[in-house]
mmCIF file of C-alpha atoms and ligand atoms in Angstrom:
data_model
loop_
_atom_site.group_PDB
_atom_site.id
_atom_site.type_symbol
_atom_site.label_atom_id
_atom_site.label_comp_id
_atom_site.label_asym_id
_atom_site.label_seq_id
_atom_site.Cartn_x
_atom_site.Cartn_y
_atom_site.Cartn_z
ATOM 1 C CA MET A 196 -17.199 5.981 38.042
ATOM 2 C CA ASN A 197 -18.131 7.914 34.886
ATOM 3 C CA LEU A 198 -21.048 10.228 35.668
ATOM 4 C CA GLN A 199 -20.802 12.320 32.531
ATOM 5 C CA PRO A 200 -23.753 12.092 30.131
ATOM 6 C CA GLU A 201 -22.897 12.892 26.534
ATOM 7 C CA ILE A 202 -24.547 13.407 23.187
ATOM 8 C CA ILE A 203 -23.347 10.796 20.701
ATOM 9 C CA ASN A 204 -23.486 11.712 17.048
ATOM 10 C CA LEU A 205 -24.755 8.584 15.310
ATOM 11 C CA PRO A 206 -23.876 7.712 11.714
ATOM 12 C CA LYS A 207 -26.236 9.235 9.182
ATOM 13 C CA PHE A 208 -26.512 8.168 5.568
ATOM 14 C CA GLU A 209 -28.273 10.959 3.738
ATOM 15 C CA ASP A 210 -30.099 9.732 0.696
ATOM 16 C CA PRO A 211 -32.751 11.202 -1.606
ATOM 17 C CA ARG A 212 -34.755 8.052 -0.791
ATOM 18 C CA GLY A 213 -34.667 8.886 2.910
ATOM 19 C CA ASN A 214 -31.981 8.962 5.572
ATOM 20 C CA LEU A 215 -30.613 6.032 7.560
ATOM 21 C CA SER A 216 -28.904 5.892 10.945
ATOM 22 C CA PHE A 217 -27.778 2.972 13.077
ATOM 23 C CA ILE A 218 -26.153 1.997 16.364
ATOM 24 C CA GLU A 219 -23.720 -0.835 17.034
ATOM 25 C CA GLU A 220 -22.931 -1.954 20.575
ATOM 26 C CA PHE A 221 -19.375 -1.263 21.801
ATOM 27 C CA LYS A 222 -18.791 0.876 18.700
ATOM 28 C CA HIS A 223 -21.118 3.837 19.099
ATOM 29 C CA ILE A 224 -22.061 3.060 22.699
ATOM 30 C CA PRO A 225 -19.840 1.610 25.447
ATOM 31 C CA PHE A 226 -22.161 -1.239 26.459
ATOM 32 C CA LYS A 227 -23.849 -4.389 25.240
ATOM 33 C CA ILE A 228 -27.542 -3.861 24.457
ATOM 34 C CA GLU A 229 -29.593 -6.188 26.664
ATOM 35 C CA ARG A 230 -32.962 -4.492 26.189
ATOM 36 C CA SER A 231 -34.738 -1.902 24.051
ATOM 37 C CA TYR A 232 -37.906 -0.117 24.969
ATOM 38 C CA TRP A 233 -39.726 2.898 23.660
ATOM 39 C CA ILE A 234 -42.011 5.552 25.056
ATOM 40 C CA TYR A 235 -44.774 6.924 22.871
ATOM 41 C CA ASP A 236 -48.268 8.497 22.976
ATOM 42 C CA VAL A 237 -47.141 10.704 25.841
ATOM 43 C CA PRO A 238 -49.901 13.187 26.715
ATOM 44 C CA GLY A 239 -48.802 16.853 26.795
ATOM 45 C CA GLY A 240 -47.169 17.910 30.056
ATOM 46 C CA GLN A 241 -46.365 14.403 31.284
ATOM 47 C CA VAL A 242 -43.001 13.500 32.830
ATOM 48 C CA ARG A 243 -41.440 10.047 32.484
ATOM 49 C CA GLY A 244 -38.604 8.339 34.249
ATOM 50 C CA GLY A 245 -38.061 10.406 37.402
ATOM 51 C CA HIS A 246 -35.611 7.957 39.000
ATOM 52 C CA ALA A 247 -32.021 6.692 38.975
ATOM 53 C CA PHE A 248 -30.492 3.356 38.004
ATOM 54 C CA LYS A 249 -27.684 1.789 39.992
ATOM 55 C CA GLU A 250 -26.379 -0.422 37.157
ATOM 56 C CA GLN A 251 -28.225 0.419 33.971
ATOM 57 C CA GLN A 252 -26.458 2.487 31.353
ATOM 58 C CA GLU A 253 -28.560 3.689 28.469
ATOM 59 C CA LEU A 254 -28.753 5.499 25.190
ATOM 60 C CA ILE A 255 -31.835 7.615 24.551
ATOM 61 C CA VAL A 256 -32.799 8.627 20.998
ATOM 62 C CA ALA A 257 -35.671 10.850 19.870
ATOM 63 C CA LEU A 258 -36.636 8.709 16.873
ATOM 64 C CA SER A 259 -39.455 11.130 16.171
ATOM 65 C CA GLY A 260 -40.427 14.542 17.550
ATOM 66 C CA SER A 261 -38.614 16.026 20.516
ATOM 67 C CA PHE A 262 -38.305 15.924 24.298
ATOM 68 C CA ASP A 263 -35.894 17.006 27.028
ATOM 69 C CA VAL A 264 -33.845 14.718 29.235
ATOM 70 C CA GLU A 265 -32.789 16.184 32.577
ATOM 71 C CA VAL A 266 -29.785 14.404 34.087
ATOM 72 C CA ASP A 267 -28.707 15.046 37.677
ATOM 73 C CA ASP A 268 -25.582 13.708 39.409
ATOM 74 C CA GLY A 269 -26.828 14.873 42.820
ATOM 75 C CA LYS A 270 -25.022 18.204 42.509
ATOM 76 C CA VAL A 271 -25.395 19.436 38.933
ATOM 77 C CA LYS A 272 -28.431 19.155 36.672
ATOM 78 C CA GLN A 273 -28.007 19.199 32.911
ATOM 79 C CA THR A 274 -30.816 19.319 30.369
ATOM 80 C CA PHE A 275 -30.403 17.825 26.899
ATOM 81 C CA SER A 276 -32.958 18.590 24.190
ATOM 82 C CA LEU A 277 -33.255 15.666 21.821
ATOM 83 C CA ASN A 278 -34.852 16.444 18.486
ATOM 84 C CA ARG A 279 -32.907 14.540 15.833
ATOM 85 C CA SER A 280 -32.994 10.821 15.159
ATOM 86 C CA TYR A 281 -29.201 10.774 14.654
ATOM 87 C CA TYR A 282 -28.354 12.047 18.142
ATOM 88 C CA GLY A 283 -28.226 9.693 21.104
ATOM 89 C CA LEU A 284 -27.863 10.755 24.714
ATOM 90 C CA TYR A 285 -25.591 8.366 26.592
ATOM 91 C CA VAL A 286 -26.547 8.229 30.278
ATOM 92 C CA PRO A 287 -24.078 6.346 32.526
ATOM 93 C CA ALA A 288 -25.311 4.422 35.555
ATOM 94 C CA GLY A 289 -25.864 6.202 38.847
ATOM 95 C CA LEU A 290 -27.603 9.356 37.640
ATOM 96 C CA TRP A 291 -31.086 10.682 38.302
ATOM 97 C CA ARG A 292 -32.870 11.303 35.032
ATOM 98 C CA GLN A 293 -36.262 12.372 33.849
ATOM 99 C CA MET A 294 -37.814 12.987 30.457
ATOM 100 C CA GLN A 295 -40.220 15.828 29.807
ATOM 101 C CA ASN A 296 -41.590 18.372 27.291
ATOM 102 C CA PHE A 297 -42.572 15.615 24.860
ATOM 103 C CA SER A 298 -43.850 16.981 21.547
ATOM 104 C CA THR A 299 -46.977 15.502 19.995
ATOM 105 C CA ASN A 300 -46.236 12.132 18.368
ATOM 106 C CA SER A 301 -42.728 11.963 19.807
ATOM 107 C CA LEU A 302 -41.093 8.566 20.038
ATOM 108 C CA ALA A 303 -38.306 7.913 22.569
ATOM 109 C CA LEU A 304 -36.120 4.865 22.036
ATOM 110 C CA VAL A 305 -34.103 3.654 25.040
ATOM 111 C CA LEU A 306 -31.312 1.104 24.605
ATOM 112 C CA SER A 307 -30.375 -0.390 27.946
ATOM 113 C CA SER A 308 -27.337 -2.291 29.207
ATOM 114 C CA THR A 309 -29.487 -4.504 31.477
ATOM 115 C CA HIS A 310 -32.633 -6.562 31.456
ATOM 116 C CA TYR A 311 -35.539 -5.012 33.332
ATOM 117 C CA ASN A 312 -34.802 -5.245 37.050
ATOM 118 C CA GLU A 313 -36.979 -3.408 39.523
ATOM 119 C CA ASP A 314 -34.222 -3.627 42.159
ATOM 120 C CA ASP A 315 -31.962 -1.470 40.002
ATOM 121 C CA TYR A 316 -34.262 1.561 40.401
ATOM 122 C CA ILE A 317 -33.910 4.325 42.983
ATOM 123 C CA TYR A 318 -37.301 6.053 43.038
ATOM 124 C CA ASP A 319 -36.755 8.333 46.013
ATOM 125 C CA TYR A 320 -34.679 11.483 45.408
ATOM 126 C CA ASN A 321 -33.378 11.659 48.989
ATOM 127 C CA GLU A 322 -32.326 8.039 48.762
ATOM 128 C CA PHE A 323 -30.507 8.893 45.526
ATOM 129 C CA ILE A 324 -28.622 11.755 47.232
ATOM 130 C CA ALA A 325 -27.639 9.386 50.068
ATOM 131 C CA TYR A 326 -26.526 6.798 47.466
ATOM 132 C CA ARG A 327 -24.336 9.408 45.724
ATOM 133 C CA ARG A 328 -22.793 10.532 49.016
ATOM 134 C CA GLY A 329 -21.983 6.918 49.843
ATOM 135 C CA ASP A 330 -20.192 6.690 46.495
ATOM 136 C CA GLU A 331 -17.974 9.682 47.349
ATOM 137 C CA GLU A 332 -16.854 8.350 50.734
HETATM 138 P P1 TYD B 520 -40.980 2.807 34.442
HETATM 139 O O1 TYD B 520 -39.539 2.493 34.258
HETATM 140 O O2 TYD B 520 -41.452 3.073 35.855
HETATM 141 O O3 TYD B 520 -41.378 4.059 33.526
HETATM 142 P P2 TYD B 520 -40.653 5.471 33.492
HETATM 143 O O4 TYD B 520 -39.654 5.379 32.401
HETATM 144 O O5 TYD B 520 -41.648 6.524 33.237
HETATM 145 O O6 TYD B 520 -40.025 5.621 34.825
HETATM 146 O O7 TYD B 520 -41.823 1.642 33.803
HETATM 147 C C1 TYD B 520 -43.234 1.698 33.766
HETATM 148 C C2 TYD B 520 -43.759 0.270 33.917
HETATM 149 O O8 TYD B 520 -43.315 -0.562 32.864
HETATM 150 C C3 TYD B 520 -43.332 -0.363 35.219
HETATM 151 O O9 TYD B 520 -44.481 -0.971 35.801
HETATM 152 C C4 TYD B 520 -42.362 -1.440 34.830
HETATM 153 C C5 TYD B 520 -42.672 -1.718 33.369
HETATM 154 N N1 TYD B 520 -41.474 -1.995 32.578
HETATM 155 C C6 TYD B 520 -41.151 -3.285 32.242
HETATM 156 O O10 TYD B 520 -41.843 -4.252 32.624
HETATM 157 N N2 TYD B 520 -40.044 -3.518 31.462
HETATM 158 C C7 TYD B 520 -39.259 -2.496 31.040
HETATM 159 O O11 TYD B 520 -38.256 -2.733 30.331
HETATM 160 C C8 TYD B 520 -39.574 -1.150 31.435
HETATM 161 C C9 TYD B 520 -38.715 0.006 31.017
HETATM 162 C C10 TYD B 520 -40.687 -0.945 32.202
#
């Protein structure tokens, strides 16, 4: 099971009229996009998404402003600062992740490999650690 998050450099067409970037499923990301959602108007100091997904893979893009994504495989935590609209953070399934340090007016786009499914969430950190251990056995 791939547990390695990675920054994906998205295509960027620089143009005096304004820049353009895009994402194509299976080309820039290794999954089919089943859902898109976005997080915005985040008050200063708030944290979003403190949980893990069992199945959902995702790509997170800071379309505007900046924020940090902390990704935890149960042993190692990595923090990625997203602040460019041509960087995407690919987060495989099975990782704990939270988003924090949102700048004013930041806009987080999340492309997901699944439809919304409450049963896919692990909300309890201890449960997540137990889930990871089960995976290693
Ligand atoms: P949630 O995933 O808990 O937010 P966070 O990213 O901060 O963990 O989602 C917040 C609420 O929005 C929750 O009640 C479920 C709902 N929701 C949907 O109905 N569809 C979706 O695609 C998402 C992401 C959330």
